Amino acid sequence: MGSSKPISPFRLSSLLRSQKDPSLAFQIFLNPQNHYRYSILSYDLIITKLGRAKMIPQMELILQQLHNDTRHRVPEPLLCHVISFYARARLPSRAVQTFLSIPSFRCTPTLKSFNSLLNALLTCRRFQTITHFASRLSEFGPPNTCTYNILIRSCFFQGRTDRALELFDEMRRTNVCPDQVTFGTLIHGLCKDSRMHQAFGMKKLMIQEFKLKPCVSVYTNLMKGVCEIGELHRAFEIKDEMERNGLRLDVVVYNTLVNALFKAGRKEEALRVLEEMKESGYHWNSVTCNVMIGEFCRQKNFQEAYRILDGVEGVKPDVFGYNVVIGWLCKVGKWSEANDLVQDMPRRKCVPDVVTYRTLFDGLCRWTQFREAAIVLDEMLFKGYVPHTKSLNEFVCGLCREGNFELLSTVLSGLASRGEFCNEGIWNVLVSVVCKQEKLAAEPFKIFKALAVS
């Protein structure tokens, strides 16, 4: 039986483009029976498919083959994509290695790949490495708008607002024109830092000097900022300005207003905004549900909160909404209902997270339900979660106060078996009981001695 007819580079590219499954595309690309010559386009297609699917080992295999295929001078944008795929996979060191190896791919690195590396490091929050490479910026030419946008964003992530503003001033001095992203980043950072006067000044500069129109997200950040400082009248002024400028209000704007109004005790106005939201064609999302759940819980109206958890508005709340209800139930002493709700979450297709377990554990301890708390603690540890150190210390202290040393021994043995018994606070509690509570000293001393030996 003769060998199959070789597939042309064009045909290979067509096959790769049409194949939705990255694993099958990988098999097609490496099929040894086809004997085709690979084109840059086919390399680009398969690397992109594998990178987007986070199939990093397979992508690296193709990348090594491309590296060794000396017929091709690899285009810089392809390597920029590889750097971004490493960022998405949270592999910053490999992103750096790829950037440094660009010359070995018969390609000259430019500001484009340098910016890709900076952005990858920002995605992975490697701020020190950003600083290191930023010192080499002159090797790749003067910074452009993209470079400054990345560096400014990095500063805000680190809480260095003043340095971000210095970079913006540097942009203007060197005639690098800021864009929508620049102003959006600056305004967002200033609002997060509650520097609202400067944020509004930046919006004015954006419009008057650079003739850029603020987008919905700029207005939303300003609205969130003024709501945080309790200036709701300015939030409505922003809403009016958006409507005058022909910007369609989105669900984030409405959620921001509703949440702020409820927190300020202006329930009727909040309900009117919700009605306006509905009339504008927007449906509730998980954030809207969480806002309403929070309000009903503040009113101790748990039946309405449960109604929203049941998806009555056509959308299921996320785990945040459940955690709010659980927290409030624990706060008012309904710890049994909180426990039942946590147990029911998987049936409701919502997976409890570390906050869920910590909230329930804290609530059970607060109401001295230590046996139930021990069960929750065991489930937490099994799932890889740990309670707050303060909560764990209070739990141990509570068991000691009750003299429930049998349960204490079981709990501490479980902690020790999982490598979690390394808390100085727990030792201090045990030592305190041994030294001060003479009537109860025998049992805790046995536990203390056994764990010290282990």
GROMACS .gro file of C-alpha atoms in nm:
model
  454
    1MET     CA    1   0.000   0.000   0.000
    2GLY     CA    2   0.153   0.334  -0.109
    3SER     CA    3   0.212   0.629   0.119
    4SER     CA    4  -0.052   0.899   0.137
    5LYS     CA    5  -0.026   1.200  -0.091
    6PRO     CA    6   0.170   1.487   0.069
    7ILE     CA    7  -0.043   1.774   0.199
    8SER     CA    8   0.046   2.122   0.078
    9PRO     CA    9   0.115   2.402   0.326
   10PHE     CA   10  -0.204   2.573   0.209
   11ARG     CA   11  -0.410   2.258   0.269
   12LEU     CA   12  -0.252   2.208   0.613
   13SER     CA   13  -0.337   2.565   0.712
   14SER     CA   14  -0.696   2.513   0.598
   15LEU     CA   15  -0.722   2.193   0.805
   16LEU     CA   16  -0.581   2.363   1.114
   17ARG     CA   17  -0.809   2.665   1.076
   18SER     CA   18  -1.122   2.448   1.047
   19GLN     CA   19  -1.032   2.212   1.335
   20LYS     CA   20  -1.202   2.328   1.654
   21ASP     CA   21  -1.038   2.071   1.883
   22PRO     CA   22  -0.679   2.185   1.964
   23SER     CA   23  -0.574   1.828   2.050
   24LEU     CA   24  -0.683   1.699   1.709
   25ALA     CA   25  -0.519   1.999   1.541
   26PHE     CA   26  -0.197   1.908   1.724
   27GLN     CA   27  -0.219   1.548   1.598
   28ILE     CA   28  -0.282   1.667   1.243
   29PHE     CA   29   0.017   1.898   1.256
   30LEU     CA   30   0.256   1.629   1.378
   31ASN     CA   31   0.118   1.339   1.169
   32PRO     CA   32   0.437   1.171   1.039
   33GLN     CA   33   0.259   1.017   0.740
   34ASN     CA   34   0.185   1.342   0.564
   35HIS     CA   35   0.541   1.461   0.482
   36TYR     CA   36   0.448   1.824   0.430
   37ARG     CA   37   0.659   2.134   0.457
   38TYR     CA   38   0.534   2.367   0.723
   39SER     CA   39   0.465   2.732   0.649
   40ILE     CA   40   0.481   3.021   0.896
   41LEU     CA   41   0.102   3.043   0.872
   42SER     CA   42   0.060   2.679   0.979
   43TYR     CA   43   0.301   2.733   1.271
   44ASP     CA   44   0.109   3.045   1.371
   45LEU     CA   45  -0.227   2.868   1.358
   46ILE     CA   46  -0.126   2.567   1.567
   47ILE     CA   47   0.066   2.773   1.826
   48THR     CA   48  -0.233   3.004   1.864
   49LYS     CA   49  -0.476   2.713   1.908
   50LEU     CA   50  -0.256   2.541   2.166
   51GLY     CA   51  -0.175   2.865   2.350
   52ARG     CA   52  -0.539   2.967   2.381
   53ALA     CA   53  -0.622   2.620   2.514
   54LYS     CA   54  -0.335   2.650   2.767
   55MET     CA   55  -0.179   2.333   2.623
   56ILE     CA   56   0.164   2.466   2.712
   57PRO     CA   57   0.379   2.149   2.672
   58GLN     CA   58   0.235   2.088   2.324
   59MET     CA   59   0.282   2.454   2.231
   60GLU     CA   60   0.645   2.439   2.344
   61LEU     CA   61   0.704   2.129   2.132
   62ILE     CA   62   0.585   2.314   1.821
   63LEU     CA   63   0.782   2.621   1.925
   64GLN     CA   64   1.101   2.416   1.949
   65GLN     CA   65   1.033   2.270   1.603
   66LEU     CA   66   0.986   2.622   1.468
   67HIS     CA   67   1.309   2.729   1.639
   68ASN     CA   68   1.495   2.449   1.460
   69ASP     CA   69   1.327   2.512   1.123
   70THR     CA   70   1.589   2.752   0.991
   71ARG     CA   71   1.403   2.808   0.665
   72HIS     CA   72   1.182   3.061   0.843
   73ARG     CA   73   1.252   3.400   0.990
   74VAL     CA   74   0.989   3.405   1.264
   75PRO     CA   75   0.770   3.718   1.267
   76GLU     CA   76   0.774   3.915   1.590
   77PRO     CA   77   0.392   3.918   1.634
   78LEU     CA   78   0.392   3.536   1.659
   79LEU     CA   79   0.643   3.548   1.946
   80CYS     CA   80   0.441   3.826   2.109
   81HIS     CA   81   0.145   3.587   2.108
   82VAL     CA   82   0.358   3.321   2.276
   83ILE     CA   83   0.457   3.568   2.547
   84SER     CA   84   0.090   3.653   2.607
   85PHE     CA   85  -0.003   3.282   2.626
   86TYR     CA   86   0.257   3.231   2.897
   87ALA     CA   87   0.104   3.525   3.084
   88ARG     CA   88  -0.244   3.372   3.064
   89ALA     CA   89  -0.099   3.046   3.199
   90ARG     CA   90   0.073   3.242   3.480
   91LEU     CA   91   0.421   3.141   3.366
   92PRO     CA   92   0.610   3.473   3.376
   93SER     CA   93   0.959   3.318   3.376
   94ARG     CA   94   0.885   3.146   3.045
   95ALA     CA   95   0.753   3.471   2.904
   96VAL     CA   96   1.087   3.629   2.995
   97GLN     CA   97   1.280   3.337   2.841
   98THR     CA   98   1.082   3.370   2.518
   99PHE     CA   99   1.155   3.743   2.497
  100LEU     CA  100   1.526   3.689   2.558
  101SER     CA  101   1.537   3.412   2.297
  102ILE     CA  102   1.378   3.619   2.018
  103PRO     CA  103   1.711   3.665   1.831
  104SER     CA  104   1.754   3.285   1.817
  105PHE     CA  105   1.431   3.272   1.615
  106ARG     CA  106   1.602   3.485   1.347
  107CYS     CA  107   1.398   3.785   1.460
  108THR     CA  108   1.495   4.126   1.598
  109PRO     CA  109   1.310   4.232   1.916
  110THR     CA  110   1.149   4.574   1.901
  111LEU     CA  111   0.933   4.787   2.127
  112LYS     CA  112   0.636   4.571   2.026
  113SER     CA  113   0.771   4.253   2.189
  114PHE     CA  114   0.911   4.457   2.477
  115ASN     CA  115   0.562   4.591   2.548
  116SER     CA  116   0.424   4.237   2.524
  117LEU     CA  117   0.670   4.127   2.790
  118LEU     CA  118   0.583   4.419   3.020
  119ASN     CA  119   0.215   4.342   2.983
  120ALA     CA  120   0.275   3.972   3.055
  121LEU     CA  121   0.467   4.060   3.371
  122LEU     CA  122   0.186   4.296   3.473
  123THR     CA  123  -0.071   4.020   3.422
  124CYS     CA  124   0.136   3.799   3.653
  125ARG     CA  125   0.193   4.086   3.900
  126ARG     CA  126   0.573   4.063   3.873
  127PHE     CA  127   0.636   4.426   3.957
  128GLN     CA  128   1.006   4.396   4.044
  129THR     CA  129   1.075   4.227   3.710
  130ILE     CA  130   0.885   4.506   3.533
  131THR     CA  131   1.112   4.759   3.704
  132HIS     CA  132   1.418   4.558   3.599
  133PHE     CA  133   1.318   4.546   3.233
  134ALA     CA  134   1.192   4.904   3.229
  135SER     CA  135   1.551   5.011   3.296
  136ARG     CA  136   1.640   4.853   2.958
  137LEU     CA  137   1.375   5.045   2.768
  138SER     CA  138   1.626   5.258   2.577
  139GLU     CA  139   1.753   4.945   2.398
  140PHE     CA  140   1.424   4.921   2.209
  141GLY     CA  141   1.353   5.282   2.128
  142PRO     CA  142   1.154   5.558   2.297
  143PRO     CA  143   0.842   5.443   2.486
  144ASN     CA  144   0.509   5.477   2.313
  145THR     CA  145   0.156   5.515   2.447
  146CYS     CA  146   0.123   5.140   2.504
  147THR     CA  147   0.443   5.135   2.712
  148TYR     CA  148   0.324   5.417   2.935
  149ASN     CA  149  -0.022   5.261   2.975
  150ILE     CA  150   0.135   4.940   3.108
  151LEU     CA  151   0.372   5.122   3.343
  152ILE     CA  152   0.096   5.351   3.474
  153ARG     CA  153  -0.130   5.053   3.540
  154SER     CA  154   0.155   4.877   3.718
  155CYS     CA  155   0.197   5.177   3.948
  156PHE     CA  156  -0.171   5.175   4.045
  157PHE     CA  157  -0.158   4.803   4.123
  158GLN     CA  158   0.127   4.879   4.362
  159GLY     CA  159  -0.054   5.171   4.521
  160ARG     CA  160   0.194   5.420   4.373
  161THR     CA  161  -0.058   5.679   4.257
  162ASP     CA  162   0.187   5.971   4.259
  163ARG     CA  163   0.436   5.777   4.044
  164ALA     CA  164   0.157   5.702   3.796
  165LEU     CA  165   0.083   6.074   3.769
  166GLU     CA  166   0.454   6.144   3.718
  167LEU     CA  167   0.458   5.903   3.425
  168PHE     CA  168   0.157   6.080   3.277
  169ASP     CA  169   0.337   6.415   3.308
  170GLU     CA  170   0.640   6.255   3.141
  171MET     CA  171   0.420   6.145   2.851
  172ARG     CA  172   0.305   6.499   2.794
  173ARG     CA  173   0.659   6.642   2.818
  174THR     CA  174   0.789   6.396   2.558
  175ASN     CA  175   0.489   6.445   2.328
  176VAL     CA  176   0.361   6.090   2.365
  177CYS     CA  177  -0.013   6.126   2.314
  178PRO     CA  178  -0.233   5.961   2.580
  179ASP     CA  179  -0.534   5.766   2.457
  180GLN     CA  180  -0.863   5.640   2.598
  181VAL     CA  181  -0.682   5.361   2.782
  182THR     CA  182  -0.442   5.606   2.947
  183PHE     CA  183  -0.719   5.825   3.083
  184GLY     CA  184  -0.936   5.528   3.174
  185THR     CA  185  -0.651   5.379   3.379
  186LEU     CA  186  -0.571   5.709   3.550
  187ILE     CA  187  -0.932   5.788   3.637
  188HIS     CA  188  -0.994   5.436   3.763
  189GLY     CA  189  -0.684   5.450   3.984
  190LEU     CA  190  -0.761   5.796   4.121
  191CYS     CA  191  -1.119   5.691   4.204
  192LYS     CA  192  -0.997   5.378   4.382
  193ASP     CA  193  -0.768   5.605   4.583
  194SER     CA  194  -1.063   5.841   4.660
  195ARG     CA  195  -0.882   6.129   4.489
  196MET     CA  196  -1.201   6.243   4.324
  197HIS     CA  197  -1.099   6.604   4.260
  198GLN     CA  198  -0.803   6.484   4.052
  199ALA     CA  199  -1.018   6.220   3.882
  200PHE     CA  200  -1.268   6.481   3.764
  201GLY     CA  201  -0.981   6.706   3.662
  202MET     CA  202  -0.841   6.423   3.450
  203LYS     CA  203  -1.177   6.380   3.279
  204LYS     CA  204  -1.187   6.754   3.203
  205LEU     CA  205  -0.834   6.739   3.060
  206MET     CA  206  -0.928   6.437   2.851
  207ILE     CA  207  -1.219   6.623   2.692
  208GLN     CA  208  -1.084   6.976   2.658
  209GLU     CA  209  -0.716   6.928   2.571
  210PHE     CA  210  -0.707   6.589   2.401
  211LYS     CA  211  -1.058   6.592   2.248
  212LEU     CA  212  -1.133   6.240   2.371
  213LYS     CA  213  -1.482   6.137   2.470
  214PRO     CA  214  -1.511   5.949   2.802
  215CYS     CA  215  -1.656   5.601   2.760
  216VAL     CA  216  -1.911   5.434   2.987
  217SER     CA  217  -1.642   5.275   3.207
  218VAL     CA  218  -1.489   5.619   3.283
  219TYR     CA  219  -1.824   5.750   3.401
  220THR     CA  220  -1.891   5.430   3.595
  221ASN     CA  221  -1.562   5.462   3.783
  222LEU     CA  222  -1.641   5.823   3.868
  223MET     CA  223  -1.987   5.719   3.985
  224LYS     CA  224  -1.847   5.442   4.206
  225GLY     CA  225  -1.594   5.687   4.347
  226VAL     CA  226  -1.849   5.950   4.452
  227CYS     CA  227  -2.079   5.682   4.592
  228GLU     CA  228  -1.795   5.551   4.808
  229ILE     CA  229  -1.756   5.893   4.970
  230GLY     CA  230  -2.132   5.935   5.008
  231GLU     CA  231  -2.186   6.206   4.744
  232LEU     CA  232  -2.488   6.051   4.578
  233HIS     CA  233  -2.605   6.379   4.424
  234ARG     CA  234  -2.287   6.378   4.212
  235ALA     CA  235  -2.362   6.021   4.105
  236PHE     CA  236  -2.693   6.137   3.961
  237GLU     CA  237  -2.519   6.433   3.795
  238ILE     CA  238  -2.286   6.183   3.625
  239LYS     CA  239  -2.586   5.976   3.515
  240ASP     CA  240  -2.749   6.286   3.366
  241GLU     CA  241  -2.427   6.379   3.183
  242MET     CA  242  -2.402   6.031   3.034
  243GLU     CA  243  -2.756   6.057   2.901
  244ARG     CA  244  -2.689   6.405   2.758
  245ASN     CA  245  -2.384   6.269   2.578
  246GLY     CA  246  -2.586   5.987   2.425
  247LEU     CA  247  -2.422   5.710   2.627
  248ARG     CA  248  -2.644   5.413   2.702
  249LEU     CA  249  -2.650   5.336   3.072
  250ASP     CA  250  -2.552   4.976   3.138
  251VAL     CA  251  -2.634   4.734   3.419
  252VAL     CA  252  -2.315   4.831   3.607
  253VAL     CA  253  -2.433   5.192   3.632
  254TYR     CA  254  -2.772   5.088   3.763
  255ASN     CA  255  -2.623   4.840   4.011
  256THR     CA  256  -2.387   5.109   4.142
  257LEU     CA  257  -2.672   5.353   4.202
  258VAL     CA  258  -2.904   5.094   4.358
  259ASN     CA  259  -2.636   4.969   4.595
  260ALA     CA  260  -2.542   5.321   4.705
  261LEU     CA  261  -2.905   5.423   4.759
  262PHE     CA  262  -2.981   5.115   4.969
  263LYS     CA  263  -2.671   5.173   5.183
  264ALA     CA  264  -2.781   5.533   5.236
  265GLY     CA  265  -3.126   5.416   5.347
  266ARG     CA  266  -3.299   5.562   5.041
  267LYS     CA  267  -3.497   5.249   4.963
  268GLU     CA  268  -3.777   5.408   4.755
  269GLU     CA  269  -3.528   5.579   4.524
  270ALA     CA  270  -3.338   5.254   4.485
  271LEU     CA  271  -3.655   5.072   4.381
  272ARG     CA  272  -3.732   5.346   4.127
  273VAL     CA  273  -3.385   5.305   3.975
  274LEU     CA  274  -3.445   4.929   3.956
  275GLU     CA  275  -3.771   4.995   3.773
  276GLU     CA  276  -3.593   5.233   3.534
  277MET     CA  277  -3.332   4.965   3.474
  278LYS     CA  278  -3.606   4.718   3.380
  279GLU     CA  279  -3.776   4.971   3.149
  280SER     CA  280  -3.442   5.031   2.975
  281GLY     CA  281  -3.431   4.665   2.877
  282TYR     CA  282  -3.174   4.545   3.129
  283HIS     CA  283  -3.226   4.230   3.333
  284TRP     CA  284  -3.079   4.156   3.671
  285ASN     CA  285  -2.735   3.999   3.681
  286SER     CA  286  -2.555   3.831   3.971
  287VAL     CA  287  -2.439   4.168   4.105
  288THR     CA  288  -2.797   4.300   4.110
  289CYS     CA  289  -2.901   3.986   4.298
  290ASN     CA  290  -2.621   4.035   4.550
  291VAL     CA  291  -2.722   4.398   4.606
  292MET     CA  292  -3.082   4.298   4.672
  293ILE     CA  293  -2.979   4.006   4.892
  294GLY     CA  294  -2.767   4.242   5.101
  295GLU     CA  295  -3.058   4.482   5.143
  296PHE     CA  296  -3.306   4.211   5.241
  297CYS     CA  297  -3.057   4.069   5.490
  298ARG     CA  298  -3.008   4.413   5.646
  299GLN     CA  299  -3.387   4.419   5.692
  300LYS     CA  300  -3.372   4.065   5.841
  301ASN     CA  301  -3.609   3.964   5.560
  302PHE     CA  302  -3.449   3.628   5.493
  303GLN     CA  303  -3.751   3.490   5.308
  304GLU     CA  304  -3.701   3.746   5.030
  305ALA     CA  305  -3.327   3.675   5.031
  306TYR     CA  306  -3.401   3.305   4.986
  307ARG     CA  307  -3.641   3.391   4.704
  308ILE     CA  308  -3.359   3.560   4.514
  309LEU     CA  309  -3.125   3.269   4.586
  310ASP     CA  310  -3.387   3.046   4.423
  311GLY     CA  311  -3.340   3.243   4.099
  312VAL     CA  312  -3.682   3.407   4.099
  313GLU     CA  313  -3.553   3.694   3.882
  314GLY     CA  314  -3.427   3.457   3.614
  315VAL     CA  315  -3.064   3.466   3.722
  316LYS     CA  316  -2.882   3.256   3.980
  317PRO     CA  317  -2.673   3.451   4.236
  318ASP     CA  318  -2.305   3.364   4.262
  319VAL     CA  319  -2.123   3.238   4.570
  320PHE     CA  320  -2.089   3.596   4.697
  321GLY     CA  321  -2.466   3.619   4.739
  322TYR     CA  322  -2.477   3.294   4.934
  323ASN     CA  323  -2.193   3.413   5.157
  324VAL     CA  324  -2.386   3.732   5.237
  325VAL     CA  325  -2.691   3.533   5.350
  326ILE     CA  326  -2.478   3.287   5.548
  327GLY     CA  327  -2.297   3.575   5.720
  328TRP     CA  328  -2.621   3.745   5.820
  329LEU     CA  329  -2.782   3.422   5.941
  330CYS     CA  330  -2.479   3.362   6.163
  331LYS     CA  331  -2.486   3.722   6.282
  332VAL     CA  332  -2.845   3.698   6.410
  333GLY     CA  333  -2.800   3.353   6.564
  334LYS     CA  334  -2.962   3.144   6.290
  335TRP     CA  335  -2.653   2.925   6.273
  336SER     CA  336  -2.853   2.608   6.202
  337GLU     CA  337  -3.014   2.767   5.894
  338ALA     CA  338  -2.672   2.888   5.781
  339ASN     CA  339  -2.532   2.537   5.816
  340ASP     CA  340  -2.824   2.390   5.622
  341LEU     CA  341  -2.778   2.645   5.343
  342VAL     CA  342  -2.409   2.560   5.305
  343GLN     CA  343  -2.493   2.190   5.284
  344ASP     CA  344  -2.759   2.269   5.022
  345MET     CA  345  -2.532   2.481   4.800
  346PRO     CA  346  -2.403   2.194   4.582
  347ARG     CA  347  -2.762   2.094   4.501
  348ARG     CA  348  -2.821   2.456   4.404
  349LYS     CA  349  -2.522   2.429   4.168
  350CYS     CA  350  -2.312   2.677   4.365
  351VAL     CA  351  -1.981   2.557   4.509
  352PRO     CA  352  -1.890   2.684   4.859
  353ASP     CA  353  -1.556   2.866   4.865
  354VAL     CA  354  -1.309   2.948   5.141
  355VAL     CA  355  -1.515   3.252   5.246
  356THR     CA  356  -1.824   3.032   5.282
  357TYR     CA  357  -1.651   2.794   5.520
  358ARG     CA  358  -1.476   3.066   5.716
  359THR     CA  359  -1.801   3.257   5.760
  360LEU     CA  360  -1.987   2.950   5.882
  361PHE     CA  361  -1.701   2.839   6.109
  362ASP     CA  362  -1.677   3.186   6.266
  363GLY     CA  363  -2.054   3.197   6.316
  364LEU     CA  364  -2.070   2.857   6.482
  365CYS     CA  365  -1.785   2.950   6.715
  366ARG     CA  366  -1.952   3.281   6.801
  367TRP     CA  367  -2.262   3.093   6.915
  368THR     CA  368  -2.052   2.827   7.094
  369GLN     CA  369  -2.165   2.548   6.863
  370PHE     CA  370  -1.824   2.386   6.882
  371ARG     CA  371  -1.921   2.034   6.778
  372GLU     CA  372  -2.075   2.162   6.453
  373ALA     CA  373  -1.776   2.395   6.409
  374ALA     CA  374  -1.542   2.096   6.435
  375ILE     CA  375  -1.728   1.920   6.154
  376VAL     CA  376  -1.704   2.232   5.935
  377LEU     CA  377  -1.334   2.266   6.021
  378ASP     CA  378  -1.269   1.906   5.916
  379GLU     CA  379  -1.448   1.964   5.583
  380MET     CA  380  -1.255   2.287   5.530
  381LEU     CA  381  -0.920   2.119   5.580
  382PHE     CA  382  -1.021   1.828   5.357
  383LYS     CA  383  -1.092   2.075   5.076
  384GLY     CA  384  -0.762   2.254   5.126
  385TYR     CA  385  -0.901   2.559   5.305
  386VAL     CA  386  -0.789   2.690   5.644
  387PRO     CA  387  -0.972   2.917   5.889
  388HIS     CA  388  -0.843   3.254   6.002
  389THR     CA  389  -0.576   3.213   6.270
  390LYS     CA  390  -0.776   3.426   6.514
  391SER     CA  391  -1.087   3.211   6.462
  392LEU     CA  392  -0.896   2.888   6.515
  393ASN     CA  393  -0.740   3.022   6.836
  394GLU     CA  394  -1.083   3.129   6.967
  395PHE     CA  395  -1.223   2.786   6.880
  396VAL     CA  396  -0.950   2.608   7.077
  397CYS     CA  397  -0.993   2.854   7.363
  398GLY     CA  398  -1.370   2.790   7.365
  399LEU     CA  399  -1.321   2.414   7.386
  400CYS     CA  400  -1.080   2.464   7.675
  401ARG     CA  401  -1.329   2.688   7.858
  402GLU     CA  402  -1.597   2.421   7.820
  403GLY     CA  403  -1.357   2.150   7.928
  404ASN     CA  404  -1.437   1.953   7.611
  405PHE     CA  405  -1.089   1.803   7.586
  406GLU     CA  406  -1.203   1.492   7.402
  407LEU     CA  407  -1.320   1.704   7.107
  408LEU     CA  408  -1.013   1.927   7.143
  409SER     CA  409  -0.784   1.625   7.118
  410THR     CA  410  -0.965   1.505   6.803
  411VAL     CA  411  -0.946   1.850   6.642
  412LEU     CA  412  -0.578   1.908   6.722
  413SER     CA  413  -0.484   1.559   6.607
  414GLY     CA  414  -0.662   1.628   6.280
  415LEU     CA  415  -0.477   1.958   6.241
  416ALA     CA  416  -0.144   1.793   6.318
  417SER     CA  417  -0.204   1.511   6.067
  418ARG     CA  418  -0.256   1.770   5.794
  419GLY     CA  419   0.049   1.971   5.889
  420GLU     CA  420  -0.161   2.262   6.015
  421PHE     CA  421  -0.063   2.242   6.385
  422CYS     CA  422   0.203   2.512   6.371
  423ASN     CA  423   0.012   2.804   6.519
  424GLU     CA  424   0.183   2.979   6.808
  425GLY     CA  425  -0.153   3.107   6.930
  426ILE     CA  426  -0.285   2.753   6.980
  427TRP     CA  427   0.022   2.658   7.182
  428ASN     CA  428  -0.023   2.970   7.395
  429VAL     CA  429  -0.384   2.876   7.467
  430LEU     CA  430  -0.286   2.523   7.571
  431VAL     CA  431   0.002   2.645   7.788
  432SER     CA  432  -0.231   2.898   7.952
  433VAL     CA  433  -0.484   2.627   8.034
  434VAL     CA  434  -0.216   2.394   8.172
  435CYS     CA  435  -0.069   2.668   8.391
  436LYS     CA  436  -0.384   2.848   8.512
  437GLN     CA  437  -0.671   2.599   8.527
  438GLU     CA  438  -0.552   2.359   8.793
  439LYS     CA  439  -0.876   2.158   8.806
  440LEU     CA  440  -0.866   2.098   8.432
  441ALA     CA  441  -0.493   2.076   8.391
  442ALA     CA  442  -0.460   1.701   8.350
  443GLU     CA  443  -0.640   1.656   8.020
  444PRO     CA  444  -0.494   1.955   7.831
  445PHE     CA  445  -0.150   1.860   7.961
  446LYS     CA  446  -0.186   1.514   7.806
  447ILE     CA  447  -0.284   1.672   7.474
  448PHE     CA  448  -0.005   1.928   7.499
  449LYS     CA  449   0.253   1.659   7.576
  450ALA     CA  450   0.134   1.420   7.301
  451LEU     CA  451   0.138   1.694   7.032
  452ALA     CA  452   0.472   1.828   7.151
  453VAL     CA  453   0.624   1.482   7.110
  454SER     CA  454   0.464   1.432   6.766
   0.00000   0.00000   0.00000
